[in-house]
JSON list of C-alpha atoms in Angstrom, two decimals:
[
{"chain": "A", "resi": 1, "resn": "UNK", "atom": "CA", "xyz": [-11.17, -22.56, 50.04]},
{"chain": "A", "resi": 2, "resn": "UNK", "atom": "CA", "xyz": [-10.13, -19.01, 49.46]},
{"chain": "A", "resi": 3, "resn": "UNK", "atom": "CA", "xyz": [-11.57, -17.39, 46.32]},
{"chain": "A", "resi": 4, "resn": "UNK", "atom": "CA", "xyz": [-8.90, -16.80, 43.79]},
{"chain": "A", "resi": 5, "resn": "UNK", "atom": "CA", "xyz": [-8.61, -13.26, 42.48]},
{"chain": "A", "resi": 6, "resn": "UNK", "atom": "CA", "xyz": [-9.81, -13.06, 38.94]},
{"chain": "A", "resi": 7, "resn": "UNK", "atom": "CA", "xyz": [-7.25, -11.70, 36.51]},
{"chain": "A", "resi": 8, "resn": "UNK", "atom": "CA", "xyz": [-8.16, -8.26, 35.31]},
{"chain": "A", "resi": 9, "resn": "UNK", "atom": "CA", "xyz": [-9.17, -8.30, 31.66]},
{"chain": "A", "resi": 10, "resn": "UNK", "atom": "CA", "xyz": [-6.50, -6.75, 29.55]},
{"chain": "A", "resi": 11, "resn": "UNK", "atom": "CA", "xyz": [-7.58, -4.71, 26.60]},
{"chain": "A", "resi": 12, "resn": "UNK", "atom": "CA", "xyz": [-6.80, -6.57, 23.44]},
{"chain": "A", "resi": 13, "resn": "UNK", "atom": "CA", "xyz": [-3.59, -5.23, 21.99]},
{"chain": "A", "resi": 14, "resn": "UNK", "atom": "CA", "xyz": [-5.21, -5.19, 18.55]},
{"chain": "A", "resi": 15, "resn": "UNK", "atom": "CA", "xyz": [-8.05, -2.90, 19.61]},
{"chain": "A", "resi": 16, "resn": "UNK", "atom": "CA", "xyz": [-5.75, -0.66, 21.65]},
{"chain": "A", "resi": 17, "resn": "UNK", "atom": "CA", "xyz": [-3.39, -0.35, 18.72]},
{"chain": "A", "resi": 18, "resn": "UNK", "atom": "CA", "xyz": [-6.30, 0.47, 16.42]},
{"chain": "A", "resi": 19, "resn": "UNK", "atom": "CA", "xyz": [-7.61, 3.13, 18.79]},
{"chain": "A", "resi": 20, "resn": "UNK", "atom": "CA", "xyz": [-4.17, 4.67, 19.16]},
{"chain": "A", "resi": 21, "resn": "UNK", "atom": "CA", "xyz": [-3.49, 4.61, 15.45]},
{"chain": "A", "resi": 22, "resn": "UNK", "atom": "CA", "xyz": [-6.78, 6.39, 14.72]},
{"chain": "A", "resi": 23, "resn": "UNK", "atom": "CA", "xyz": [-4.69, 9.50, 15.31]},
{"chain": "A", "resi": 24, "resn": "UNK", "atom": "CA", "xyz": [-3.12, 8.69, 11.92]},
{"chain": "A", "resi": 25, "resn": "UNK", "atom": "CA", "xyz": [-6.04, 10.43, 10.24]},
{"chain": "A", "resi": 26, "resn": "UNK", "atom": "CA", "xyz": [-5.31, 13.71, 11.98]},
{"chain": "A", "resi": 27, "resn": "UNK", "atom": "CA", "xyz": [-3.23, 16.23, 10.09]},
{"chain": "A", "resi": 28, "resn": "UNK", "atom": "CA", "xyz": [-0.98, 18.80, 11.73]},
{"chain": "A", "resi": 29, "resn": "UNK", "atom": "CA", "xyz": [-3.08, 21.82, 10.76]},
{"chain": "A", "resi": 30, "resn": "UNK", "atom": "CA", "xyz": [-6.55, 22.30, 9.41]},
{"chain": "A", "resi": 31, "resn": "UNK", "atom": "CA", "xyz": [-6.65, 22.12, 5.61]},
{"chain": "A", "resi": 32, "resn": "UNK", "atom": "CA", "xyz": [-7.15, 25.42, 3.78]},
{"chain": "A", "resi": 33, "resn": "UNK", "atom": "CA", "xyz": [-9.91, 23.92, 1.61]},
{"chain": "A", "resi": 34, "resn": "UNK", "atom": "CA", "xyz": [-13.30, 23.66, 3.29]},
{"chain": "A", "resi": 35, "resn": "UNK", "atom": "CA", "xyz": [-14.76, 20.19, 3.68]},
{"chain": "A", "resi": 36, "resn": "UNK", "atom": "CA", "xyz": [-17.60, 21.17, 1.34]},
{"chain": "A", "resi": 37, "resn": "UNK", "atom": "CA", "xyz": [-15.16, 22.25, -1.38]},
{"chain": "A", "resi": 38, "resn": "UNK", "atom": "CA", "xyz": [-13.06, 19.12, -0.80]},
{"chain": "A", "resi": 39, "resn": "UNK", "atom": "CA", "xyz": [-16.13, 16.88, -1.13]},
{"chain": "A", "resi": 40, "resn": "UNK", "atom": "CA", "xyz": [-17.09, 18.70, -4.35]},
{"chain": "A", "resi": 41, "resn": "UNK", "atom": "CA", "xyz": [-13.55, 18.13, -5.68]},
{"chain": "A", "resi": 42, "resn": "UNK", "atom": "CA", "xyz": [-13.72, 14.42, -4.90]},
{"chain": "A", "resi": 43, "resn": "UNK", "atom": "CA", "xyz": [-17.18, 14.18, -6.47]},
{"chain": "A", "resi": 44, "resn": "UNK", "atom": "CA", "xyz": [-15.98, 15.89, -9.65]},
{"chain": "A", "resi": 45, "resn": "UNK", "atom": "CA", "xyz": [-12.73, 13.96, -10.07]},
{"chain": "A", "resi": 46, "resn": "UNK", "atom": "CA", "xyz": [-13.48, 10.48, -8.66]},
{"chain": "A", "resi": 47, "resn": "UNK", "atom": "CA", "xyz": [-16.24, 9.81, -11.23]},
{"chain": "A", "resi": 48, "resn": "UNK", "atom": "CA", "xyz": [-17.73, 7.27, -8.86]},
{"chain": "A", "resi": 49, "resn": "UNK", "atom": "CA", "xyz": [-21.40, 6.37, -8.65]},
{"chain": "A", "resi": 50, "resn": "UNK", "atom": "CA", "xyz": [-23.81, 8.23, -6.39]},
{"chain": "A", "resi": 51, "resn": "UNK", "atom": "CA", "xyz": [-24.17, 5.02, -4.41]},
{"chain": "A", "resi": 52, "resn": "UNK", "atom": "CA", "xyz": [-20.53, 5.37, -3.33]},
{"chain": "A", "resi": 53, "resn": "UNK", "atom": "CA", "xyz": [-21.40, 8.51, -1.39]},
{"chain": "A", "resi": 54, "resn": "UNK", "atom": "CA", "xyz": [-24.13, 6.66, 0.47]},
{"chain": "A", "resi": 55, "resn": "UNK", "atom": "CA", "xyz": [-21.75, 3.79, 1.25]},
{"chain": "A", "resi": 56, "resn": "UNK", "atom": "CA", "xyz": [-19.10, 6.31, 2.28]},
{"chain": "A", "resi": 57, "resn": "UNK", "atom": "CA", "xyz": [-21.57, 7.82, 4.78]},
{"chain": "A", "resi": 58, "resn": "UNK", "atom": "CA", "xyz": [-22.20, 4.34, 6.21]},
{"chain": "A", "resi": 59, "resn": "UNK", "atom": "CA", "xyz": [-18.46, 3.74, 6.63]},
{"chain": "A", "resi": 60, "resn": "UNK", "atom": "CA", "xyz": [-17.93, 7.10, 8.31]},
{"chain": "A", "resi": 61, "resn": "UNK", "atom": "CA", "xyz": [-20.83, 6.51, 10.68]},
{"chain": "A", "resi": 62, "resn": "UNK", "atom": "CA", "xyz": [-19.57, 3.01, 11.57]},
{"chain": "A", "resi": 63, "resn": "UNK", "atom": "CA", "xyz": [-16.13, 4.41, 12.18]},
{"chain": "A", "resi": 64, "resn": "UNK", "atom": "CA", "xyz": [-17.43, 7.21, 14.39]},
{"chain": "A", "resi": 65, "resn": "UNK", "atom": "CA", "xyz": [-19.53, 4.80, 16.44]},
{"chain": "A", "resi": 66, "resn": "UNK", "atom": "CA", "xyz": [-16.69, 2.34, 16.92]},
{"chain": "A", "resi": 67, "resn": "UNK", "atom": "CA", "xyz": [-14.02, 4.97, 17.54]},
{"chain": "A", "resi": 68, "resn": "UNK", "atom": "CA", "xyz": [-15.55, 8.09, 19.08]},
{"chain": "A", "resi": 69, "resn": "UNK", "atom": "CA", "xyz": [-13.29, 11.07, 18.73]},
{"chain": "A", "resi": 70, "resn": "UNK", "atom": "CA", "xyz": [-11.79, 9.99, 15.43]},
{"chain": "A", "resi": 71, "resn": "UNK", "atom": "CA", "xyz": [-13.69, 12.68, 13.53]},
{"chain": "A", "resi": 72, "resn": "UNK", "atom": "CA", "xyz": [-12.82, 16.33, 13.80]},
{"chain": "A", "resi": 73, "resn": "UNK", "atom": "CA", "xyz": [-11.56, 19.30, 11.83]},
{"chain": "A", "resi": 74, "resn": "UNK", "atom": "CA", "xyz": [-8.07, 17.79, 11.59]},
{"chain": "A", "resi": 75, "resn": "UNK", "atom": "CA", "xyz": [-9.24, 14.39, 10.33]},
{"chain": "A", "resi": 76, "resn": "UNK", "atom": "CA", "xyz": [-12.46, 14.89, 8.34]},
{"chain": "A", "resi": 77, "resn": "UNK", "atom": "CA", "xyz": [-10.80, 15.48, 4.95]},
{"chain": "A", "resi": 78, "resn": "UNK", "atom": "CA", "xyz": [-8.66, 12.35, 5.16]},
{"chain": "A", "resi": 79, "resn": "UNK", "atom": "CA", "xyz": [-11.53, 10.25, 6.48]},
{"chain": "A", "resi": 80, "resn": "UNK", "atom": "CA", "xyz": [-13.72, 11.38, 3.59]},
{"chain": "A", "resi": 81, "resn": "UNK", "atom": "CA", "xyz": [-11.03, 10.67, 1.01]},
{"chain": "A", "resi": 82, "resn": "UNK", "atom": "CA", "xyz": [-10.22, 7.19, 2.27]},
{"chain": "A", "resi": 83, "resn": "UNK", "atom": "CA", "xyz": [-13.82, 6.12, 2.88]},
{"chain": "A", "resi": 84, "resn": "UNK", "atom": "CA", "xyz": [-14.92, 7.32, -0.56]},
{"chain": "A", "resi": 85, "resn": "UNK", "atom": "CA", "xyz": [-12.01, 5.54, -2.26]},
{"chain": "A", "resi": 86, "resn": "UNK", "atom": "CA", "xyz": [-12.89, 2.34, -0.37]},
{"chain": "A", "resi": 87, "resn": "UNK", "atom": "CA", "xyz": [-16.55, 2.69, -1.33]},
{"chain": "A", "resi": 88, "resn": "UNK", "atom": "CA", "xyz": [-15.63, 3.14, -5.00]},
{"chain": "A", "resi": 89, "resn": "UNK", "atom": "CA", "xyz": [-13.39, 0.08, -4.94]},
{"chain": "A", "resi": 90, "resn": "UNK", "atom": "CA", "xyz": [-15.95, -2.02, -3.10]},
{"chain": "A", "resi": 91, "resn": "UNK", "atom": "CA", "xyz": [-19.04, -0.99, -5.08]},
{"chain": "A", "resi": 92, "resn": "UNK", "atom": "CA", "xyz": [-18.18, 0.25, -8.56]},
{"chain": "A", "resi": 93, "resn": "UNK", "atom": "CA", "xyz": [-17.10, -2.08, -11.32]},
{"chain": "A", "resi": 94, "resn": "UNK", "atom": "CA", "xyz": [-14.47, 0.39, -12.48]},
{"chain": "A", "resi": 95, "resn": "UNK", "atom": "CA", "xyz": [-12.38, 2.58, -10.25]},
{"chain": "A", "resi": 96, "resn": "UNK", "atom": "CA", "xyz": [-9.04, 4.33, -10.20]},
{"chain": "A", "resi": 97, "resn": "UNK", "atom": "CA", "xyz": [-5.79, 3.22, -8.61]},
{"chain": "A", "resi": 98, "resn": "UNK", "atom": "CA", "xyz": [-4.57, 4.65, -5.31]},
{"chain": "A", "resi": 99, "resn": "UNK", "atom": "CA", "xyz": [-1.99, 6.89, -6.95]},
{"chain": "A", "resi": 100, "resn": "UNK", "atom": "CA", "xyz": [-4.86, 8.77, -8.62]},
{"chain": "A", "resi": 101, "resn": "UNK", "atom": "CA", "xyz": [-6.93, 8.98, -5.41]},
{"chain": "A", "resi": 102, "resn": "UNK", "atom": "CA", "xyz": [-3.86, 10.20, -3.52]},
{"chain": "A", "resi": 103, "resn": "UNK", "atom": "CA", "xyz": [-3.14, 12.92, -6.09]},
{"chain": "A", "resi": 104, "resn": "UNK", "atom": "CA", "xyz": [-6.76, 14.12, -6.09]},
{"chain": "A", "resi": 105, "resn": "UNK", "atom": "CA", "xyz": [-6.85, 14.07, -2.29]},
{"chain": "A", "resi": 106, "resn": "UNK", "atom": "CA", "xyz": [-3.52, 15.83, -1.80]},
{"chain": "A", "resi": 107, "resn": "UNK", "atom": "CA", "xyz": [-1.71, 12.96, -0.08]},
{"chain": "A", "resi": 108, "resn": "UNK", "atom": "CA", "xyz": [1.28, 10.89, -0.99]},
{"chain": "A", "resi": 109, "resn": "UNK", "atom": "CA", "xyz": [0.60, 7.38, -2.27]},
{"chain": "A", "resi": 110, "resn": "UNK", "atom": "CA", "xyz": [2.32, 5.91, 0.79]},
{"chain": "A", "resi": 111, "resn": "UNK", "atom": "CA", "xyz": [0.16, 7.94, 3.15]},
{"chain": "A", "resi": 112, "resn": "UNK", "atom": "CA", "xyz": [-3.06, 6.99, 1.36]},
{"chain": "A", "resi": 113, "resn": "UNK", "atom": "CA", "xyz": [-2.09, 3.32, 1.35]},
{"chain": "A", "resi": 114, "resn": "UNK", "atom": "CA", "xyz": [-1.37, 3.44, 5.09]},
{"chain": "A", "resi": 115, "resn": "UNK", "atom": "CA", "xyz": [-4.63, 5.26, 5.85]},
{"chain": "A", "resi": 116, "resn": "UNK", "atom": "CA", "xyz": [-6.61, 2.84, 3.71]},
{"chain": "A", "resi": 117, "resn": "UNK", "atom": "CA", "xyz": [-5.20, -0.13, 5.60]},
{"chain": "A", "resi": 118, "resn": "UNK", "atom": "CA", "xyz": [-5.81, 1.65, 8.89]},
{"chain": "A", "resi": 119, "resn": "UNK", "atom": "CA", "xyz": [-9.45, 2.31, 8.00]},
{"chain": "A", "resi": 120, "resn": "UNK", "atom": "CA", "xyz": [-9.93, -1.29, 6.93]},
{"chain": "A", "resi": 121, "resn": "UNK", "atom": "CA", "xyz": [-8.56, -2.45, 10.27]},
{"chain": "A", "resi": 122, "resn": "UNK", "atom": "CA", "xyz": [-10.68, 0.03, 12.22]},
{"chain": "A", "resi": 123, "resn": "UNK", "atom": "CA", "xyz": [-13.75, -1.29, 10.38]},
{"chain": "A", "resi": 124, "resn": "UNK", "atom": "CA", "xyz": [-12.60, -4.91, 10.88]},
{"chain": "A", "resi": 125, "resn": "UNK", "atom": "CA", "xyz": [-12.52, -5.20, 7.08]},
{"chain": "A", "resi": 126, "resn": "UNK", "atom": "CA", "xyz": [-16.34, -5.10, 7.09]},
{"chain": "A", "resi": 127, "resn": "UNK", "atom": "CA", "xyz": [-17.27, -3.08, 4.03]},
{"chain": "A", "resi": 128, "resn": "UNK", "atom": "CA", "xyz": [-20.59, -4.68, 3.12]},
{"chain": "A", "resi": 129, "resn": "UNK", "atom": "CA", "xyz": [-23.59, -2.38, 3.56]},
{"chain": "A", "resi": 130, "resn": "UNK", "atom": "CA", "xyz": [-26.94, -4.16, 3.74]},
{"chain": "A", "resi": 131, "resn": "UNK", "atom": "CA", "xyz": [-29.82, -2.94, 1.57]},
{"chain": "A", "resi": 132, "resn": "UNK", "atom": "CA", "xyz": [-31.58, -1.72, 4.72]},
{"chain": "A", "resi": 133, "resn": "UNK", "atom": "CA", "xyz": [-28.52, 0.25, 5.87]},
{"chain": "A", "resi": 134, "resn": "UNK", "atom": "CA", "xyz": [-28.07, 1.65, 2.39]},
{"chain": "A", "resi": 135, "resn": "UNK", "atom": "CA", "xyz": [-31.66, 2.87, 2.22]},
{"chain": "A", "resi": 136, "resn": "UNK", "atom": "CA", "xyz": [-31.43, 4.46, 5.67]},
{"chain": "A", "resi": 137, "resn": "UNK", "atom": "CA", "xyz": [-28.27, 6.39, 4.76]},
{"chain": "A", "resi": 138, "resn": "UNK", "atom": "CA", "xyz": [-29.67, 7.30, 1.33]},
{"chain": "A", "resi": 139, "resn": "UNK", "atom": "CA", "xyz": [-32.75, 8.82, 2.98]},
{"chain": "A", "resi": 140, "resn": "UNK", "atom": "CA", "xyz": [-30.61, 10.61, 5.56]},
{"chain": "A", "resi": 141, "resn": "UNK", "atom": "CA", "xyz": [-28.39, 12.15, 2.89]},
{"chain": "A", "resi": 142, "resn": "UNK", "atom": "CA", "xyz": [-31.42, 13.07, 0.79]},
{"chain": "A", "resi": 143, "resn": "UNK", "atom": "CA", "xyz": [-33.02, 14.91, 3.72]},
{"chain": "A", "resi": 144, "resn": "UNK", "atom": "CA", "xyz": [-29.75, 16.69, 4.46]},
{"chain": "A", "resi": 145, "resn": "UNK", "atom": "CA", "xyz": [-29.44, 17.78, 0.82]},
{"chain": "A", "resi": 146, "resn": "UNK", "atom": "CA", "xyz": [-33.03, 19.04, 0.78]},
{"chain": "A", "resi": 147, "resn": "UNK", "atom": "CA", "xyz": [-32.48, 20.94, 4.01]},
{"chain": "A", "resi": 148, "resn": "UNK", "atom": "CA", "xyz": [-29.28, 22.51, 2.67]},
{"chain": "A", "resi": 149, "resn": "UNK", "atom": "CA", "xyz": [-30.96, 23.50, -0.58]},
{"chain": "A", "resi": 150, "resn": "UNK", "atom": "CA", "xyz": [-33.89, 25.04, 1.29]},
{"chain": "A", "resi": 151, "resn": "UNK", "atom": "CA", "xyz": [-31.66, 27.00, 3.64]},
{"chain": "A", "resi": 152, "resn": "UNK", "atom": "CA", "xyz": [-29.55, 28.22, 0.72]},
{"chain": "A", "resi": 153, "resn": "UNK", "atom": "CA", "xyz": [-32.65, 29.45, -1.06]},
{"chain": "A", "resi": 154, "resn": "UNK", "atom": "CA", "xyz": [-32.27, 27.00, -3.97]},
{"chain": "A", "resi": 155, "resn": "UNK", "atom": "CA", "xyz": [-35.84, 25.76, -3.63]},
{"chain": "A", "resi": 156, "resn": "UNK", "atom": "CA", "xyz": [-38.78, 28.10, -4.25]}
]
């Protein structure tokens, strides 16, 4: 008998759609506010726990590993905003509503809602961070903060 040609695997339409829609985080032009200033703004106004920033780092790393190329100067502000809002909702007992997060982040409510759903889909709705993951990201962020403080001359 003649071997039958195997059908070529087709990429799942769900994953392809998710990869294509990752472009939704990109804005048309680079924001005027630096990412550092934007992160400081979110930290000041979100009033979320310090743990949320660690969880946010885990989400951003997962996202970057699953969807290389999603991060860049045209997407980093939006990715930070959405991942921090998700972390606050997932971890903290009290958090704000999306209209507040959108206003603080400089987006419309509709845009934030769409980006939040997109991020959830890109992460397969997996928001749990294990204690081991949390500790690894906490240490990583701590070392980065120490390095930044040392290079800025904040530490004697």
